[in-house]
């Protein structure tokens, strides 16, 4: 009773599932939903239908939840989330430390079989067909079984600092996100803000929409499509330049904190 509003982020957590129905009339939900099995559990129904307001990150996320909860979905709007990148570390030092090549496609995130089981063979087949100097750099913690892809064209850095990550992103030729399920993809937005063209999994409607609306990325639907589009990006500097100019404007218009915070403030004050 002493609080004006409760904000629950990420519908997967028990705090959100159970807490949002304690005082739903002054609860805001930021669900971060994607089409994974837990979204369809019946225990979620009170949370998604009784809270005061749901703040979605993207229109695709909102449409997904409408398809699940229908006309009972609580009042909602697109709010989004801002991004903050650490200052860039000195590039020559980062490049030497991790043995990074001059030209590379970048995957950023957890390097697990579930995340990159198709990406690695897709990339190697692209190299076999088209050649070129670009390598694939994977940044993040990795599972040992992934090391079975022992190829001079694939580099694993392991964990890096935030400052090193910023430098690695800004010097990539292309960023790749093979995940089929995203509610927003902050990594994709970081790539856009850093003027790096994107290649993303077309099964993710969220990322596909980012590409379509911004013009800063392409999406692929299968291995053959991946090879063609990655080759197109790597072999066409003018295309990359054109796409790189569109990313920062898209992020600034939709996902800058100066846009997000007033939306959240308005929702809280409405309670």
Tab-separated table of C-alpha atoms in Angstrom:
chain	number	residue	atom	x	y	z
A	1	UNK	CA	0.000	0.000	0.000
A	2	UNK	CA	2.972	2.346	0.486
A	3	UNK	CA	4.037	2.082	-3.166
A	4	UNK	CA	2.657	3.954	-6.157
A	5	UNK	CA	3.520	1.299	-8.740
A	6	UNK	CA	5.185	-2.041	-9.200
A	7	UNK	CA	7.143	-2.800	-12.365
A	8	UNK	CA	7.713	-6.467	-13.178
A	9	UNK	CA	10.280	-7.264	-15.867
A	10	UNK	CA	10.474	-10.646	-17.598
A	11	UNK	CA	7.336	-12.765	-17.280
A	12	UNK	CA	9.425	-15.957	-16.792
A	13	UNK	CA	10.312	-15.115	-13.191
A	14	UNK	CA	8.228	-16.179	-10.178
A	15	UNK	CA	8.418	-12.597	-8.919
A	16	UNK	CA	6.470	-11.487	-11.990
A	17	UNK	CA	4.046	-14.421	-12.152
A	18	UNK	CA	3.108	-14.234	-8.469
A	19	UNK	CA	3.844	-10.611	-7.622
A	20	UNK	CA	1.887	-9.017	-10.449
A	21	UNK	CA	-1.418	-10.336	-9.092
A	22	UNK	CA	-0.893	-9.026	-5.535
A	23	UNK	CA	-1.808	-5.475	-6.547
A	24	UNK	CA	-2.603	-5.747	-10.276
A	25	UNK	CA	-4.331	-2.366	-10.345
A	26	UNK	CA	-0.946	-0.654	-9.908
A	27	UNK	CA	1.335	-3.185	-11.595
A	28	UNK	CA	3.153	-2.650	-14.888
A	29	UNK	CA	4.473	-5.684	-16.766
A	30	UNK	CA	7.463	-5.629	-19.141
A	31	UNK	CA	7.113	-9.227	-20.345
A	32	UNK	CA	10.067	-9.706	-22.745
A	33	UNK	CA	8.025	-12.471	-24.355
A	34	UNK	CA	8.983	-14.674	-27.268
A	35	UNK	CA	7.265	-17.776	-28.700
A	36	UNK	CA	8.721	-20.289	-26.298
A	37	UNK	CA	6.753	-23.013	-24.515
A	38	UNK	CA	6.501	-21.261	-21.095
A	39	UNK	CA	4.513	-18.399	-22.629
A	40	UNK	CA	1.574	-20.767	-23.136
A	41	UNK	CA	1.348	-22.011	-19.534
A	42	UNK	CA	-2.057	-21.245	-17.997
A	43	UNK	CA	-0.407	-19.839	-14.848
A	44	UNK	CA	0.466	-16.750	-16.921
A	45	UNK	CA	-3.149	-15.816	-17.654
A	46	UNK	CA	-3.795	-13.705	-14.513
A	47	UNK	CA	-0.539	-11.813	-15.034
A	48	UNK	CA	-1.212	-10.919	-18.681
A	49	UNK	CA	-4.893	-10.135	-18.231
A	50	UNK	CA	-5.157	-8.371	-14.851
A	51	UNK	CA	-2.221	-5.950	-14.630
A	52	UNK	CA	-2.802	-2.224	-15.101
A	53	UNK	CA	-0.628	-2.029	-18.211
A	54	UNK	CA	1.782	-4.119	-20.305
A	55	UNK	CA	4.812	-2.357	-21.789
A	56	UNK	CA	6.015	-4.271	-24.832
A	57	UNK	CA	9.408	-3.892	-26.493
A	58	UNK	CA	8.188	-4.400	-30.062
A	59	UNK	CA	4.989	-4.647	-32.066
A	60	UNK	CA	5.841	-8.258	-32.946
A	61	UNK	CA	5.978	-9.102	-29.234
A	62	UNK	CA	2.580	-7.460	-28.683
A	63	UNK	CA	1.019	-9.378	-31.576
A	64	UNK	CA	2.414	-12.623	-30.181
A	65	UNK	CA	0.791	-12.010	-26.794
A	66	UNK	CA	-2.480	-11.003	-28.430
A	67	UNK	CA	-2.498	-14.330	-30.248
A	68	UNK	CA	-2.130	-16.103	-26.884
A	69	UNK	CA	-4.433	-14.078	-24.608
A	70	UNK	CA	-6.820	-12.602	-27.186
A	71	UNK	CA	-9.277	-9.900	-26.161
A	72	UNK	CA	-8.488	-10.497	-22.485
A	73	UNK	CA	-4.974	-9.065	-22.836
A	74	UNK	CA	-4.507	-6.158	-20.421
A	75	UNK	CA	-4.195	-2.562	-21.725
A	76	UNK	CA	-0.828	-2.190	-23.410
A	77	UNK	CA	1.526	-0.079	-25.506
A	78	UNK	CA	4.951	-0.194	-27.133
A	79	UNK	CA	7.540	1.265	-24.750
A	80	UNK	CA	10.834	-0.382	-25.675
A	81	UNK	CA	14.191	-0.374	-23.924
A	82	UNK	CA	17.241	1.828	-24.226
A	83	UNK	CA	20.788	0.617	-24.801
A	84	UNK	CA	24.081	1.722	-23.310
A	85	UNK	CA	27.446	0.660	-24.701
A	86	UNK	CA	30.672	0.882	-22.739
A	87	UNK	CA	33.515	3.099	-24.023
A	88	UNK	CA	35.560	1.391	-26.718
A	89	UNK	CA	38.820	-0.256	-25.679
A	90	UNK	CA	41.977	0.476	-27.678
A	91	UNK	CA	41.533	-1.552	-30.857
A	92	UNK	CA	45.110	-2.608	-31.586
A	93	UNK	CA	45.414	-4.101	-28.118
A	94	UNK	CA	42.100	-5.958	-28.393
A	95	UNK	CA	42.922	-7.224	-31.871
A	96	UNK	CA	46.301	-8.562	-30.765
A	97	UNK	CA	44.975	-10.071	-27.514
A	98	UNK	CA	42.355	-12.210	-29.252
A	99	UNK	CA	44.101	-12.728	-32.593
A	100	UNK	CA	41.277	-11.051	-34.489
A	101	UNK	CA	41.420	-10.853	-38.300
A	102	UNK	CA	41.064	-7.718	-40.396
A	103	UNK	CA	37.648	-8.800	-41.692
A	104	UNK	CA	35.139	-10.847	-39.735
A	105	UNK	CA	31.491	-11.654	-39.210
A	106	UNK	CA	30.583	-11.458	-35.524
A	107	UNK	CA	28.365	-13.597	-33.330
A	108	UNK	CA	27.893	-12.197	-29.841
A	109	UNK	CA	26.299	-14.108	-26.977
A	110	UNK	CA	26.253	-17.532	-25.370
A	111	UNK	CA	28.094	-19.969	-27.631
A	112	UNK	CA	26.024	-23.104	-27.081
A	113	UNK	CA	24.842	-25.872	-29.347
A	114	UNK	CA	21.296	-24.572	-29.160
A	115	UNK	CA	22.439	-21.129	-30.299
A	116	UNK	CA	25.030	-21.838	-33.005
A	117	UNK	CA	24.577	-25.461	-34.106
A	118	UNK	CA	23.500	-24.296	-37.580
A	119	UNK	CA	25.512	-21.091	-37.760
A	120	UNK	CA	28.920	-22.789	-37.816
A	121	UNK	CA	28.262	-25.208	-40.696
A	122	UNK	CA	26.341	-22.474	-42.548
A	123	UNK	CA	29.385	-20.221	-42.364
A	124	UNK	CA	31.858	-22.929	-43.400
A	125	UNK	CA	29.712	-23.830	-46.407
A	126	UNK	CA	29.616	-20.135	-47.359
A	127	UNK	CA	33.420	-20.029	-47.221
A	128	UNK	CA	33.698	-23.220	-49.268
A	129	UNK	CA	31.410	-21.820	-51.967
A	130	UNK	CA	32.524	-18.190	-52.164
A	131	UNK	CA	35.952	-18.055	-50.525
A	132	UNK	CA	37.079	-14.674	-49.265
A	133	UNK	CA	39.160	-13.506	-46.312
A	134	UNK	CA	36.414	-13.047	-43.723
A	135	UNK	CA	36.365	-15.259	-40.646
A	136	UNK	CA	33.643	-15.928	-38.093
A	137	UNK	CA	34.362	-14.596	-34.593
A	138	UNK	CA	32.266	-15.877	-31.688
A	139	UNK	CA	32.352	-13.786	-28.516
A	140	UNK	CA	30.965	-15.173	-25.261
A	141	UNK	CA	31.165	-18.173	-22.987
A	142	UNK	CA	31.198	-21.424	-24.942
A	143	UNK	CA	30.409	-25.081	-24.425
A	144	UNK	CA	33.331	-27.445	-24.992
A	145	UNK	CA	31.480	-29.446	-27.630
A	146	UNK	CA	31.432	-26.373	-29.855
A	147	UNK	CA	35.220	-26.621	-30.083
A	148	UNK	CA	34.724	-29.603	-32.390
A	149	UNK	CA	34.465	-27.054	-35.179
A	150	UNK	CA	38.230	-26.788	-35.426
A	151	UNK	CA	38.663	-24.492	-38.403
A	152	UNK	CA	41.064	-21.605	-39.075
A	153	UNK	CA	38.024	-19.660	-40.279
A	154	UNK	CA	36.282	-19.803	-36.875
A	155	UNK	CA	37.666	-17.987	-33.807
A	156	UNK	CA	36.425	-18.209	-30.200
A	157	UNK	CA	37.343	-15.374	-27.839
A	158	UNK	CA	35.480	-16.532	-24.722
A	159	UNK	CA	34.303	-13.801	-22.380
A	160	UNK	CA	35.523	-10.259	-23.006
A	161	UNK	CA	35.138	-7.034	-21.037
A	162	UNK	CA	32.382	-4.578	-21.926
A	163	UNK	CA	34.961	-2.176	-23.344
A	164	UNK	CA	36.512	-4.929	-25.460
A	165	UNK	CA	33.059	-5.989	-26.643
A	166	UNK	CA	32.336	-2.474	-27.882
A	167	UNK	CA	35.593	-2.433	-29.851
A	168	UNK	CA	34.931	-5.869	-31.367
A	169	UNK	CA	31.410	-4.864	-32.408
A	170	UNK	CA	32.548	-1.619	-34.018
A	171	UNK	CA	35.218	-3.317	-36.129
A	172	UNK	CA	33.025	-6.159	-37.434
A	173	UNK	CA	32.052	-6.291	-41.100
A	174	UNK	CA	28.709	-7.938	-40.268
A	175	UNK	CA	26.903	-9.011	-37.096
A	176	UNK	CA	24.951	-12.269	-37.180
A	177	UNK	CA	22.133	-13.250	-34.826
A	178	UNK	CA	20.937	-16.820	-35.545
A	179	UNK	CA	18.456	-16.965	-32.652
A	180	UNK	CA	14.880	-17.764	-33.776
A	181	UNK	CA	13.379	-16.281	-30.588
A	182	UNK	CA	13.855	-12.700	-29.432
A	183	UNK	CA	11.610	-10.200	-27.701
A	184	UNK	CA	13.849	-7.261	-28.646
A	185	UNK	CA	17.537	-8.249	-29.256
A	186	UNK	CA	19.619	-5.612	-27.525
A	187	UNK	CA	22.681	-7.026	-29.294
A	188	UNK	CA	21.076	-6.303	-32.637
A	189	UNK	CA	20.360	-2.725	-31.562
A	190	UNK	CA	23.959	-2.339	-30.394
A	191	UNK	CA	25.121	-3.426	-33.832
A	192	UNK	CA	22.802	-0.916	-35.490
A	193	UNK	CA	23.976	1.877	-33.221
A	194	UNK	CA	27.575	0.968	-34.078
A	195	UNK	CA	26.796	1.175	-37.815
A	196	UNK	CA	27.292	-2.552	-38.396
A	197	UNK	CA	25.025	-4.316	-40.950
A	198	UNK	CA	22.999	-7.222	-39.549
A	199	UNK	CA	22.169	-10.710	-40.796
A	200	UNK	CA	19.485	-12.365	-38.660
A	201	UNK	CA	17.331	-15.459	-38.502
A	202	UNK	CA	14.107	-14.844	-40.430
A	203	UNK	CA	12.195	-17.115	-38.051
A	204	UNK	CA	12.360	-14.302	-35.491
A	205	UNK	CA	9.577	-11.895	-36.397
A	206	UNK	CA	11.021	-9.338	-33.970
A	207	UNK	CA	14.395	-9.186	-35.709
A	208	UNK	CA	12.855	-9.462	-39.158
A	209	UNK	CA	10.740	-6.408	-38.346
A	210	UNK	CA	13.820	-4.513	-37.133
A	211	UNK	CA	15.465	-5.207	-40.496
A	212	UNK	CA	12.390	-4.287	-42.515
A	213	UNK	CA	11.679	-1.072	-40.634
A	214	UNK	CA	15.266	0.159	-40.391
A	215	UNK	CA	16.852	-1.036	-43.623
A	216	UNK	CA	19.943	-1.821	-41.550
A	217	UNK	CA	19.887	-5.607	-41.865
A	218	UNK	CA	18.958	-8.666	-43.893
A	219	UNK	CA	17.335	-11.908	-42.775
A	220	UNK	CA	17.795	-15.488	-43.957
A	221	UNK	CA	15.327	-18.361	-44.100
A	222	UNK	CA	17.616	-21.367	-44.611
A	223	UNK	CA	21.237	-22.350	-45.177
A	224	UNK	CA	21.257	-21.486	-48.868
A	225	UNK	CA	19.702	-18.107	-48.170
A	226	UNK	CA	22.289	-17.524	-45.413
A	227	UNK	CA	25.169	-18.203	-47.810
A	228	UNK	CA	23.824	-15.887	-50.487
A	229	UNK	CA	23.101	-13.003	-48.154
A	230	UNK	CA	26.280	-13.240	-46.123
A	231	UNK	CA	28.308	-13.284	-49.347
A	232	UNK	CA	26.323	-10.302	-50.605
A	233	UNK	CA	27.095	-8.326	-47.456
A	234	UNK	CA	30.771	-9.248	-47.324
A	235	UNK	CA	31.403	-8.633	-51.025
A	236	UNK	CA	29.548	-5.343	-51.402
A	237	UNK	CA	31.120	-2.476	-49.410
A	238	UNK	CA	28.643	0.022	-50.847
A	239	UNK	CA	25.688	-2.038	-49.585
A	240	UNK	CA	27.260	-2.237	-46.132
A	241	UNK	CA	27.870	1.509	-46.139
A	242	UNK	CA	24.269	2.254	-47.100
A	243	UNK	CA	22.895	-0.070	-44.414
A	244	UNK	CA	25.281	1.256	-41.781
A	245	UNK	CA	23.900	4.768	-42.196
A	246	UNK	CA	20.359	3.647	-41.357
A	247	UNK	CA	20.976	1.839	-38.067
A	248	UNK	CA	21.782	4.753	-35.716
A	249	UNK	CA	18.727	6.744	-36.822
A	250	UNK	CA	16.422	3.771	-36.165
A	251	UNK	CA	17.843	3.213	-32.682
A	252	UNK	CA	17.734	6.920	-31.883
A	253	UNK	CA	14.077	7.193	-32.951
A	254	UNK	CA	12.765	4.110	-31.142
A	255	UNK	CA	15.206	2.906	-28.484
A	256	UNK	CA	17.005	5.902	-26.980
A	257	UNK	CA	16.553	6.360	-23.232
A	258	UNK	CA	15.289	9.893	-23.782
A	259	UNK	CA	12.397	8.289	-25.688
A	260	UNK	CA	11.829	5.384	-23.289
A	261	UNK	CA	11.939	7.118	-19.888
A	262	UNK	CA	9.107	9.610	-20.600
A	263	UNK	CA	6.891	6.706	-21.728
A	264	UNK	CA	7.541	4.854	-18.477
A	265	UNK	CA	7.043	8.014	-16.438
A	266	UNK	CA	3.690	8.640	-18.114
A	267	UNK	CA	2.537	5.100	-17.343
A	268	UNK	CA	3.558	5.376	-13.680
A	269	UNK	CA	1.901	8.783	-13.308
A	270	UNK	CA	-1.301	7.416	-14.861
A	271	UNK	CA	-1.648	5.126	-11.838
